[in-house]
Each structure stands twice: as structure tokens, then as C-alpha cells.
XYZ file of C-alpha atoms in Angstrom:
566
model
C 98.326 25.998 5.589
C 97.770 24.256 2.198
C 95.953 21.228 1.181
C 99.623 19.921 -0.071
C 101.652 20.737 2.730
C 99.242 17.654 4.551
C 99.716 15.502 1.689
C 103.802 15.536 1.874
C 103.334 14.700 5.966
C 104.047 11.337 6.284
C 102.963 11.026 9.651
C 99.791 11.511 8.481
C 99.525 8.705 6.295
C 96.891 10.662 3.739
C 96.274 9.457 -0.050
C 94.641 11.250 -2.549
C 92.237 10.282 -4.206
C 90.518 13.433 -6.445
C 91.593 16.937 -6.368
C 94.993 17.496 -7.476
C 94.343 20.104 -8.981
C 92.624 22.430 -5.307
C 95.354 21.182 -3.477
C 96.626 24.740 -2.897
C 93.326 25.160 -1.190
C 94.103 26.556 2.458
C 92.732 24.599 4.955
C 91.863 27.633 8.393
C 90.209 24.426 10.393
C 89.768 21.049 11.154
C 86.078 18.904 12.451
C 85.497 15.445 12.827
C 82.180 14.118 12.351
C 79.791 11.250 11.309
C 76.434 13.521 10.880
C 74.416 13.593 7.773
C 74.323 17.487 7.938
C 77.110 18.472 9.913
C 76.513 22.037 7.737
C 74.948 23.873 11.584
C 79.032 23.431 12.799
C 81.182 24.492 8.857
C 82.292 28.094 8.966
C 84.355 27.619 5.479
C 88.499 26.069 5.405
C 88.046 23.189 7.250
C 89.342 19.664 6.767
C 86.760 17.238 7.542
C 87.149 14.124 8.892
C 84.875 11.404 7.922
C 84.295 7.858 9.709
C 81.843 6.737 6.474
C 78.990 6.145 9.355
C 76.818 8.167 7.823
C 76.496 6.059 4.643
C 73.926 3.373 4.307
C 74.040 2.976 0.885
C 75.242 5.487 -2.423
C 72.254 7.360 -2.419
C 73.321 9.224 1.051
C 76.344 10.447 -0.117
C 75.765 13.483 -2.834
C 73.387 15.461 -0.234
C 76.805 14.978 1.910
C 79.305 16.481 -0.935
C 76.873 18.934 -1.024
C 77.009 20.715 1.795
C 80.412 20.075 2.981
C 81.011 22.165 -0.731
C 78.010 24.790 -0.486
C 79.990 24.591 3.077
C 83.382 26.020 1.313
C 85.714 23.191 3.339
C 88.895 23.028 2.273
C 88.328 18.826 1.736
C 87.523 16.514 3.031
C 88.595 13.121 4.465
C 87.586 9.575 4.805
C 88.847 7.529 7.750
C 89.601 3.120 5.980
C 89.280 1.716 9.438
C 85.525 0.915 8.760
C 84.615 0.161 5.466
C 88.246 -0.505 3.419
C 88.679 1.169 0.039
C 86.803 4.335 0.012
C 83.861 3.566 -2.282
C 83.637 4.862 -5.890
C 80.247 7.557 -5.636
C 82.446 8.842 -2.957
C 85.040 10.206 -5.292
C 82.995 10.288 -7.960
C 80.248 12.920 -5.755
C 83.532 14.375 -4.456
C 84.677 14.897 -8.692
C 81.693 16.486 -9.674
C 82.241 19.358 -6.627
C 85.661 19.556 -6.998
C 85.803 18.787 -3.820
C 89.536 17.369 -2.776
C 89.181 13.925 -1.315
C 91.787 12.085 1.370
C 91.250 8.673 2.231
C 93.168 8.267 6.066
C 94.602 4.947 6.273
C 93.243 2.689 9.051
C 96.708 2.972 11.081
C 96.138 6.873 11.311
C 93.727 8.343 14.335
C 91.713 11.308 13.682
C 93.528 12.885 17.141
C 96.303 12.817 14.910
C 95.783 14.812 11.847
C 93.636 17.075 14.477
C 96.068 18.175 16.911
C 99.048 18.151 13.693
C 96.564 20.384 11.059
C 95.868 22.951 14.349
C 99.518 23.226 15.998
C 100.269 24.043 11.719
C 96.640 26.772 10.815
C 97.841 28.028 14.327
C 101.910 28.536 13.863
C 101.107 30.616 11.173
C 98.627 32.832 12.072
C 99.728 34.290 15.040
C 101.859 31.215 16.594
C 100.899 31.697 20.143
C 98.786 28.540 20.437
C 101.727 26.270 18.741
C 103.372 26.686 22.126
C 100.272 25.852 23.482
C 99.641 23.034 21.464
C 102.968 20.816 21.286
C 103.662 21.652 24.816
C 100.261 19.751 25.450
C 100.509 16.723 23.248
C 104.361 16.388 24.568
C 102.551 16.166 28.083
C 99.688 13.784 26.913
C 101.684 11.839 24.891
C 104.520 11.306 28.178
C 102.172 9.620 30.030
C 98.938 9.866 31.800
C 99.741 11.940 34.749
C 100.914 14.782 32.164
C 97.870 15.246 30.045
C 94.376 16.449 30.472
C 92.361 19.859 30.296
C 94.327 21.127 32.725
C 97.800 21.015 31.578
C 96.504 23.330 29.074
C 94.258 25.461 30.084
C 97.438 26.040 32.550
C 99.361 26.883 29.638
C 96.309 29.598 28.541
C 96.644 30.878 32.144
C 100.791 31.084 31.426
C 100.607 32.080 27.591
C 98.074 34.054 26.690
C 96.606 35.624 30.552
C 93.269 33.819 29.716
C 91.074 32.255 32.815
C 89.973 29.231 32.163
C 87.306 26.592 33.331
C 85.994 23.351 31.441
C 82.564 22.990 32.503
C 79.444 20.519 32.871
C 76.314 21.014 30.777
C 75.340 20.820 34.380
C 77.355 23.072 35.818
C 80.663 21.228 36.741
C 83.945 22.565 36.823
C 86.263 19.557 35.007
C 88.668 21.410 34.817
C 90.204 24.817 35.381
C 93.965 26.625 35.143
C 96.193 27.225 38.282
C 95.993 31.061 36.731
C 91.999 31.243 36.898
C 92.583 31.346 40.870
C 90.110 29.828 43.459
C 87.799 28.160 41.348
C 84.476 29.063 40.377
C 81.467 28.981 42.837
C 78.553 26.327 42.329
C 76.210 29.089 41.917
C 78.094 31.142 38.526
C 78.742 27.442 37.036
C 75.150 26.985 37.071
C 74.296 29.657 35.005
C 76.929 30.608 32.917
C 75.106 26.368 31.931
C 71.850 28.362 31.861
C 73.284 30.810 29.961
C 75.326 28.171 27.309
C 72.557 25.516 26.979
C 70.012 27.768 26.466
C 72.205 29.615 23.553
C 73.134 26.067 21.832
C 68.778 24.880 22.223
C 68.365 28.563 20.395
C 71.283 27.642 17.180
C 73.491 30.644 18.624
C 76.950 30.339 16.860
C 79.777 30.223 19.668
C 81.836 32.055 21.254
C 78.319 33.113 23.601
C 79.383 36.123 25.472
C 77.133 36.485 29.249
C 78.167 38.645 32.492
C 77.400 36.984 35.292
C 76.845 39.311 39.129
C 79.331 41.898 37.238
C 81.678 39.862 34.667
C 81.870 38.565 31.215
C 82.388 34.961 30.201
C 82.732 33.413 26.533
C 81.579 30.469 26.288
C 82.789 27.957 23.878
C 81.468 24.835 22.332
C 82.838 21.813 23.223
C 81.857 18.987 20.439
C 82.902 15.047 21.060
C 85.279 14.636 17.761
C 82.390 10.862 17.915
C 84.792 8.501 17.333
C 84.307 5.590 19.384
C 81.988 7.964 21.611
C 78.685 7.638 21.444
C 77.916 10.415 18.887
C 79.302 7.588 16.618
C 77.079 5.463 17.252
C 73.905 7.659 17.239
C 75.315 8.715 13.664
C 73.593 5.493 12.325
C 70.079 7.258 12.635
C 68.351 8.782 10.043
C 69.367 12.701 9.257
C 65.601 13.650 11.483
C 67.272 12.666 14.303
C 70.202 14.041 14.700
C 69.803 17.635 15.632
C 71.033 19.482 18.732
C 68.991 17.621 21.427
C 71.375 15.147 20.907
C 74.503 16.005 22.637
C 73.327 19.133 24.010
C 73.072 17.639 27.492
C 76.352 15.668 27.328
C 78.697 18.032 26.025
C 81.281 19.806 27.768
C 81.765 24.105 27.151
C 84.954 26.086 27.542
C 84.065 28.870 29.877
C 87.277 32.121 29.586
C 86.428 35.318 31.427
C 87.144 37.546 28.673
C 85.068 39.180 25.880
C 85.249 37.427 22.607
C 83.494 40.166 21.198
C 86.346 42.231 21.294
C 88.914 39.771 19.291
C 90.247 39.557 16.137
C 89.720 36.076 14.234
C 93.354 34.796 14.969
C 92.591 34.791 18.968
C 88.844 33.336 17.615
C 90.634 30.608 15.900
C 93.498 29.875 18.488
C 90.968 28.794 20.809
C 88.423 27.075 18.814
C 91.799 25.165 18.420
C 91.872 24.386 21.774
C 87.784 23.088 22.301
C 89.595 20.599 20.264
C 92.283 19.728 21.845
C 90.135 19.497 24.913
C 86.999 17.212 23.147
C 90.415 14.828 22.136
C 90.697 14.356 25.470
C 87.348 14.338 26.086
C 86.454 11.478 23.770
C 89.551 9.075 25.702
C 87.278 9.948 29.122
C 84.034 8.528 27.169
C 86.245 5.603 26.134
C 87.048 5.293 29.865
C 84.033 4.601 30.816
C 83.045 1.775 28.767
C 83.902 -1.696 30.753
C 81.591 0.537 33.369
C 79.227 0.815 31.414
C 79.659 -2.621 30.262
C 79.525 -4.013 33.550
C 75.809 -1.870 34.885
C 74.520 -3.359 30.824
C 75.235 -7.194 31.872
C 74.091 -6.872 36.162
C 71.048 -5.136 34.159
C 70.603 -7.980 31.766
C 70.186 -10.539 34.650
C 67.897 -8.848 36.667
C 65.004 -8.373 34.319
C 65.562 -11.574 32.682
C 65.315 -13.193 37.013
C 68.681 -14.898 37.018
C 69.592 -16.423 40.423
C 70.776 -14.920 42.692
C 73.973 -16.118 42.817
C 75.042 -15.479 39.236
C 74.371 -11.522 40.235
C 75.700 -11.602 42.828
C 78.785 -13.099 40.947
C 79.200 -10.746 38.699
C 78.472 -8.073 41.560
C 81.486 -8.977 42.658
C 83.289 -8.571 39.984
C 81.751 -4.751 39.490
C 82.755 -3.825 43.111
C 87.054 -3.252 42.996
C 86.009 -1.876 39.145
C 83.658 0.773 40.440
C 85.640 1.026 44.698
C 89.003 0.341 44.752
C 90.497 -0.925 47.608
C 87.463 -0.879 49.524
C 87.748 -4.331 50.457
C 84.485 -5.311 50.803
C 80.615 -6.167 49.028
C 79.617 -2.940 49.360
C 75.574 -1.715 49.307
C 73.620 -0.834 46.284
C 70.897 1.669 44.999
C 69.685 1.861 41.927
C 68.852 4.824 40.216
C 66.946 5.262 37.009
C 66.662 8.712 34.620
C 64.565 8.869 31.570
C 64.960 11.865 28.851
C 62.382 12.516 26.779
C 61.653 15.129 24.090
C 57.898 16.195 22.045
C 57.335 14.456 19.532
C 59.024 11.743 20.468
C 60.881 11.558 17.330
C 64.923 11.062 19.659
C 65.760 8.513 21.278
C 66.499 10.122 24.843
C 68.553 6.847 26.399
C 72.208 7.639 25.393
C 71.749 11.526 26.202
C 69.859 10.261 29.714
C 73.040 8.026 30.482
C 75.415 11.080 29.962
C 73.381 13.127 31.676
C 73.278 10.540 34.989
C 77.255 9.593 34.461
C 76.544 13.567 35.258
C 74.508 14.095 37.635
C 75.528 11.279 40.457
C 78.739 13.134 40.677
C 78.911 15.430 43.779
C 78.519 19.026 42.422
C 81.249 20.228 44.811
C 83.911 17.941 43.246
C 86.125 18.956 40.503
C 87.148 16.966 37.532
C 86.395 13.430 35.372
C 87.565 10.793 38.322
C 84.330 11.274 40.690
C 82.416 9.436 37.106
C 84.824 6.140 38.318
C 83.193 4.894 40.468
C 79.150 5.195 38.736
C 78.134 2.281 36.234
C 75.250 3.619 33.637
C 73.546 1.131 31.411
C 70.587 2.587 28.878
C 67.861 0.423 26.955
C 65.404 3.359 24.504
C 65.144 6.962 26.427
C 65.616 5.192 30.061
C 69.084 5.550 31.901
C 69.193 2.865 34.519
C 72.488 3.625 37.396
C 74.286 0.934 40.415
C 75.967 3.739 42.331
C 77.350 1.347 44.699
C 78.146 2.446 48.576
C 80.317 1.364 51.522
C 79.059 -1.248 53.495
C 76.932 0.651 56.207
C 78.226 0.575 59.121
C 76.186 -0.668 62.490
C 77.006 3.387 64.334
C 74.348 4.729 61.666
C 71.716 2.582 63.366
C 68.767 2.712 60.314
C 69.825 6.221 60.000
C 68.813 7.675 55.759
C 72.345 7.198 53.973
C 73.159 6.683 50.306
C 72.105 9.574 47.819
C 68.583 11.751 47.667
C 66.657 12.682 44.888
C 66.129 15.934 45.691
C 69.939 16.842 46.324
C 70.688 15.013 43.398
C 68.863 17.826 41.353
C 69.085 20.622 43.575
C 72.053 22.545 41.271
C 71.596 21.107 38.415
C 68.009 21.713 37.866
C 67.942 25.776 35.943
C 70.745 24.383 33.619
C 69.192 21.602 32.588
C 65.556 23.196 32.118
C 67.059 26.036 30.277
C 68.696 22.375 27.950
C 65.352 21.048 27.846
C 63.925 24.498 26.609
C 60.235 23.529 26.876
C 60.446 20.485 24.883
C 61.861 17.799 26.550
C 61.935 17.041 30.110
C 63.902 14.463 32.328
C 62.510 12.358 35.440
C 64.752 10.923 38.126
C 64.052 8.056 40.476
C 65.598 6.331 43.346
C 65.559 3.365 45.105
C 66.655 2.713 48.619
C 69.745 0.382 49.248
C 69.800 -2.687 48.645
C 72.762 -5.501 50.484
C 72.187 -8.617 48.495
C 71.651 -9.393 44.796
C 68.200 -10.100 45.663
C 66.946 -6.968 46.551
C 68.512 -5.769 43.242
C 65.564 -6.269 40.915
C 62.864 -4.555 43.901
C 65.520 -1.866 44.226
C 65.437 -1.752 40.064
C 61.100 -1.761 40.436
C 61.214 0.789 43.211
C 62.985 3.433 41.203
C 61.028 2.920 38.260
C 58.313 3.773 40.560
C 60.394 6.302 41.833
C 60.451 7.906 38.516
C 56.906 7.663 37.127
C 55.671 9.264 40.538
C 57.804 12.301 39.184
C 56.443 12.735 36.109
C 52.990 12.741 37.076
C 54.842 16.398 38.729
C 54.507 19.350 37.152
C 58.505 20.749 35.453
C 61.025 20.404 33.229
C 63.419 18.889 35.994
C 61.464 16.691 38.020
C 63.131 13.881 41.064
C 61.225 11.313 43.482
C 63.119 8.769 45.863
C 61.984 5.644 47.759
C 61.333 7.761 50.808
C 57.960 9.058 48.815
C 56.552 6.361 47.805
C 54.730 5.017 51.614
C 51.152 7.572 51.288
C 48.639 6.200 48.838
C 48.337 10.163 47.720
C 51.357 9.486 45.184
C 48.362 7.484 43.400
C 46.856 10.327 42.436
C 48.277 11.742 39.216
C 47.764 7.694 38.031
C 44.114 8.337 37.537
C 43.324 8.788 34.404
C 41.192 12.464 34.500
C 38.530 11.311 33.568
C 37.965 8.721 36.002
C 38.574 11.025 38.908
C 36.385 13.568 37.671
C 33.834 10.830 37.435
C 34.594 10.683 41.284
C 34.653 13.611 42.710
C 31.436 14.583 41.246
C 29.606 12.053 42.428
C 30.737 12.546 46.278
C 31.529 16.493 46.225
C 28.934 17.762 43.849
C 25.149 17.412 46.229
C 27.851 19.274 48.924
C 29.556 22.300 46.261
C 25.039 22.836 44.983
C 24.355 22.649 48.895
C 26.817 25.402 49.882
C 26.237 27.832 46.846
C 22.442 27.928 47.605
C 22.099 28.346 51.568
C 26.378 29.394 52.596
C 26.352 26.019 54.513
C 30.083 25.005 54.547
C 30.074 21.808 54.377
C 33.209 21.236 52.357
C 35.262 23.723 54.736
C 33.672 21.805 57.259
C 34.129 17.988 55.892
C 37.931 19.261 55.442
C 38.169 20.280 58.595
C 36.537 17.473 59.858
C 38.992 14.828 57.888
C 42.320 16.562 59.491
C 40.884 16.280 62.884
C 40.845 12.794 62.170
C 36.834 13.001 62.836
C 37.472 13.892 66.144
C 34.074 16.276 67.037
C 35.790 18.870 70.485
C 38.994 19.319 68.038
C 37.158 19.995 64.729
C 34.863 21.983 66.686
C 37.205 24.205 68.190
C 38.819 25.492 65.485
C 36.161 25.747 63.303
C 34.671 28.117 66.597
C 31.438 26.244 66.494
C 29.056 24.940 69.436
C 29.827 20.652 68.483
C 25.510 20.340 68.007
C 26.546 23.214 64.927
C 29.189 20.530 63.174
C 26.581 17.222 64.208
C 24.713 19.031 62.288
C 26.530 20.012 60.065
C 28.032 15.875 59.539
C 24.225 14.340 59.156
C 23.827 17.071 56.253
C 27.043 15.500 54.630
C 25.653 11.754 55.511
C 22.145 12.711 53.894
C 23.408 14.037 50.729
C 26.312 11.390 49.657
C 24.872 8.502 51.733
C 27.849 8.008 53.327
C 29.161 7.657 56.931
C 31.435 9.325 58.031
C 32.581 7.424 61.185
C 33.449 4.350 58.079
C 37.469 4.493 57.443
C 36.102 3.840 53.874
C 33.817 6.084 53.517
C 36.015 8.904 54.840
C 39.037 7.536 52.673
C 36.635 7.890 49.705
C 36.337 11.489 50.824
C 39.663 12.089 52.031
C 40.293 11.306 48.570
C 38.287 13.306 46.091
C 39.340 16.414 48.377
C 42.896 15.840 47.332
C 41.757 15.305 43.127
C 39.413 17.795 43.290
């Protein structure tokens, strides 16, 4: 379609600010962005929509417009919702670069323009997507029960004979067409997610073609439009912070059971249009999480500032019906703390951890977005904190373990998330025990934070620890500085190692066996196949060389810790 046709459509609320001589340019797609440098996502011919959040002052304008002109975009459309009239420096820069510029009236949503362009462009190319887009638009506007990703995927199946699914970066099925047949197996979803995240991290442009169990899939990124979403808030960051790591662990993707390498350009553009429709739906659902996120933030602030338990309890009573509608009784609560850290520390991990935690806390076997409606996650700095309600524990449980377990949370998502972290990022997670009242939340928060620090001390890109693991003093060992460890173990064990090296006396193995047998002479002698008198001689030599007494509990504990740290 031509730019002139957009200007002639009154419902789009576009006002031409410059570039009248360029109105015969062809529009091949549409992109919404507030990135300072969106070049990696531009293929040429797009109508670029922006809310101008990238512009801090006039010096930001020239680089942005130059990037768009170099990428060959058709035109720029700037929203008036944030700044009112479009600044003169933007108008002047667009004139210099011969880039047509439109103002978008604040009453018109970017989604309206996006749907119009996708519908018109697709109709002019092939006609098949026009029916999909138009029918999906009607269903979405008919009410909350009519729209959603499932509908457009059903239309892909019925109109285009394509089996397709929308998956989360953790490999959970968000939606799938009824024509797609049985749901994708969880391992297949995980492998597709891992392949997608690895491709995105290496900068490959979609669609990404992969084979899983002999079946070829094409993976299309679904990028947030950025209006009212986390990416819009992040747009205030500097250009250095605007890279793929800010969204790679939160963006959905479309998996199509087909080899897109054989497709003509018209079919590829068709699927890109579908991803834009799904992105609009994703943004709408993200906006719906605002209430739950605000509840979590309010409770967290009360807990951290030492508010009275009665005040916290009042907040929880407000949160419970929102998170567990129809429960009828105040639930128990668990706290989960997650942290995403990138090497160099230049990227704030909190928003990424927030989106990721909202995903991880959903049962991996559940489909659709609705289960996440029970999760409230706040974030501060690089840390995300989830307040998870649990139904009140009945007496029949007899104190048995209930609620979330750290290991199971990461079991099905470890591989795809490791691919997304790609060697320069880490995800660590800690889970508290459940608490039954407002008084216990502060302790639960500290418990979850401590568990996360324990997880951070372990090797691996994706690690978790739970409250059950905090009972042992052995978990304190990773927090001992390396030089302290070396000095402590050297003072106790080096004399024994030297003696073993010179005399082949096996004092170190004898010490380990003696401690493992809780100081029992007979059991230790039997384990080592020694006479008790020989064992007594060796233990005596250990005490002589170290100046310690293995009949004393504190000396036994010192040897135990030294062996664990060595």
C-alpha cells in the first residue's frame, strides 16, 4: 500500500508534518519501537510508529532519524500522547533525510494503525492473510471471550493449513490452534525454546529453522510493541543498555510446523503480520498484570519498611481475592526471589527477572496465560520478588511439605533459559517456606533471599535453592572467602598431607573415615580393614601433628569443615 492511502484514512488520525513529495512510497510492514537504535529489527519499507520515549533532548533526534533513513523505512509516525506537538528538531531531521513524518493523534492507538497496515498490505499481496486479520480483528473486538492467540492460530490452520503454537521463552505453550492436533510434548517445547533463544542471542534474524525429532519447525520472534509495557519503561535507558538481553527472556515466539526456507516473500510477510497481531494481544495481557504487580510492590514495601503486621495483613486481604478469586479464606503465602545478572553489570536485571519469574511460577504443564493471574511479582534493581498465594493447608497434611519446591521450578526450564543466558548471564532463585500470617512475611523474604545467595554460590547458569536446604551449616562454606579457606585448611590438613606423602601413612583417608563413622573405633576399623590398635595409632599421630583432640566435638567439627573446603 502507499503512504498516501494511509493519510487518506481518517480513522487512523494521521497528520502529515513533512515529506509530501514522498507519499507514493510503498509500505511493506509496520513496526512500533521506542529503541534508540532499532536497526536490527528493520528490513526496509516499514511504517515506524514511536511514542518518542527514546528522545531525552534534541541531540537524540538526528541519530534516530538517520538510522531509519539508512534502513530504508517508508515513513515515521510519532505519537502525540507524551509530548503533545511533535518537536521541531524531529520535523527538521526528517526533512533533511527525506523521511516522511506523520503525527498520530493521541486518541488513536498504535494497535489500530498496526492492524490496518497489516490487513491492507496482506490483502494487496496475496489475499489469504486479509481474511485472517479481518476475522481476528472482529473476534477480538467482540469481547474478551472472542479473541486471543488461539483464535488467530485456528485461522492459520483453517485458512492456510499451518500447524502453529505460541510458546514462552521457558518453553511453555501459551496457545495452539485446534488444527494443530495434540499439544506439543513438554520436551519438544523446551528444545524449541532453547533453539529460539540461542538464535536470538547470536543475532540471527528470524525465522529460525530447527529440526526436533525429525520434524522441521520455523520459529518467528514475537516482539512487544512497547506501548505501556516493560519495554516502554526501559526505553528511558541509554543506548548501550538497549540490547537483546533486555527482552530475550520474556518475549514469546511463534513455532510453525513447516520449513519457512521454502516460502516466498509473500508467505513470510504473512506470518510476520500474524506475529504483530499476537504482540498486540501480549501487550494487552501484560497491561492486565499491572494490578497484581502493584499489589506485590505495596506488600513488599510494607514488609521491608517494618510496617505493623496489622497493616500488612490488611494489604494481604485485598490481594487474596485478586490472586485467588473465590477462595473464601485467607491463603498461606510463599516468597520467591529471583535475580538475573549479566556480566559487566550494565543491564538492569529486575524487569527481566520479573517477567521470567511470572513465567517460571506457572505449572509447565498448563497451557494459556490464565494460570499467571495467581502470581504477583515486584522488582527492585536486579531482583524480582514473587508473592505466591497457596490455598490454606488442611489438617490432613499433618505438616507434610506443601507449596513450591525450588528444584521442581527449574526442572523443565533449565535448558532453554541456559541458552538464553548464553554464557554471560545467570539466573539464581530462592524459595521460602510457606507462612500463615503477615508476621511471617519478613522472615520469609529474608529466607528466600538467603536461599538465593546459596544458589548463587553454586556452579551453573541457572540455579535454585529452597528453605529445606538452609538447615545445614555446610551451606555456609561457599560464603567463606577463598584466602580464609586456604589458610584454614592449610593449617589443619597440610601437616597430615606432608606426612602421608613422606610415609604413605594414609592419615587423611583415616581422618575422613573416622569422622564419617561418628568417632566409632570399631566401625571405623572395620571400614578400613584395620586392627583397632592400628587405628588408634593413626588417630594419635593425627592429633600429634595438628595439636587437636579428636575426642572433642569442636575439633571434630573443624576437621570436618576443613575437609569439605579442601
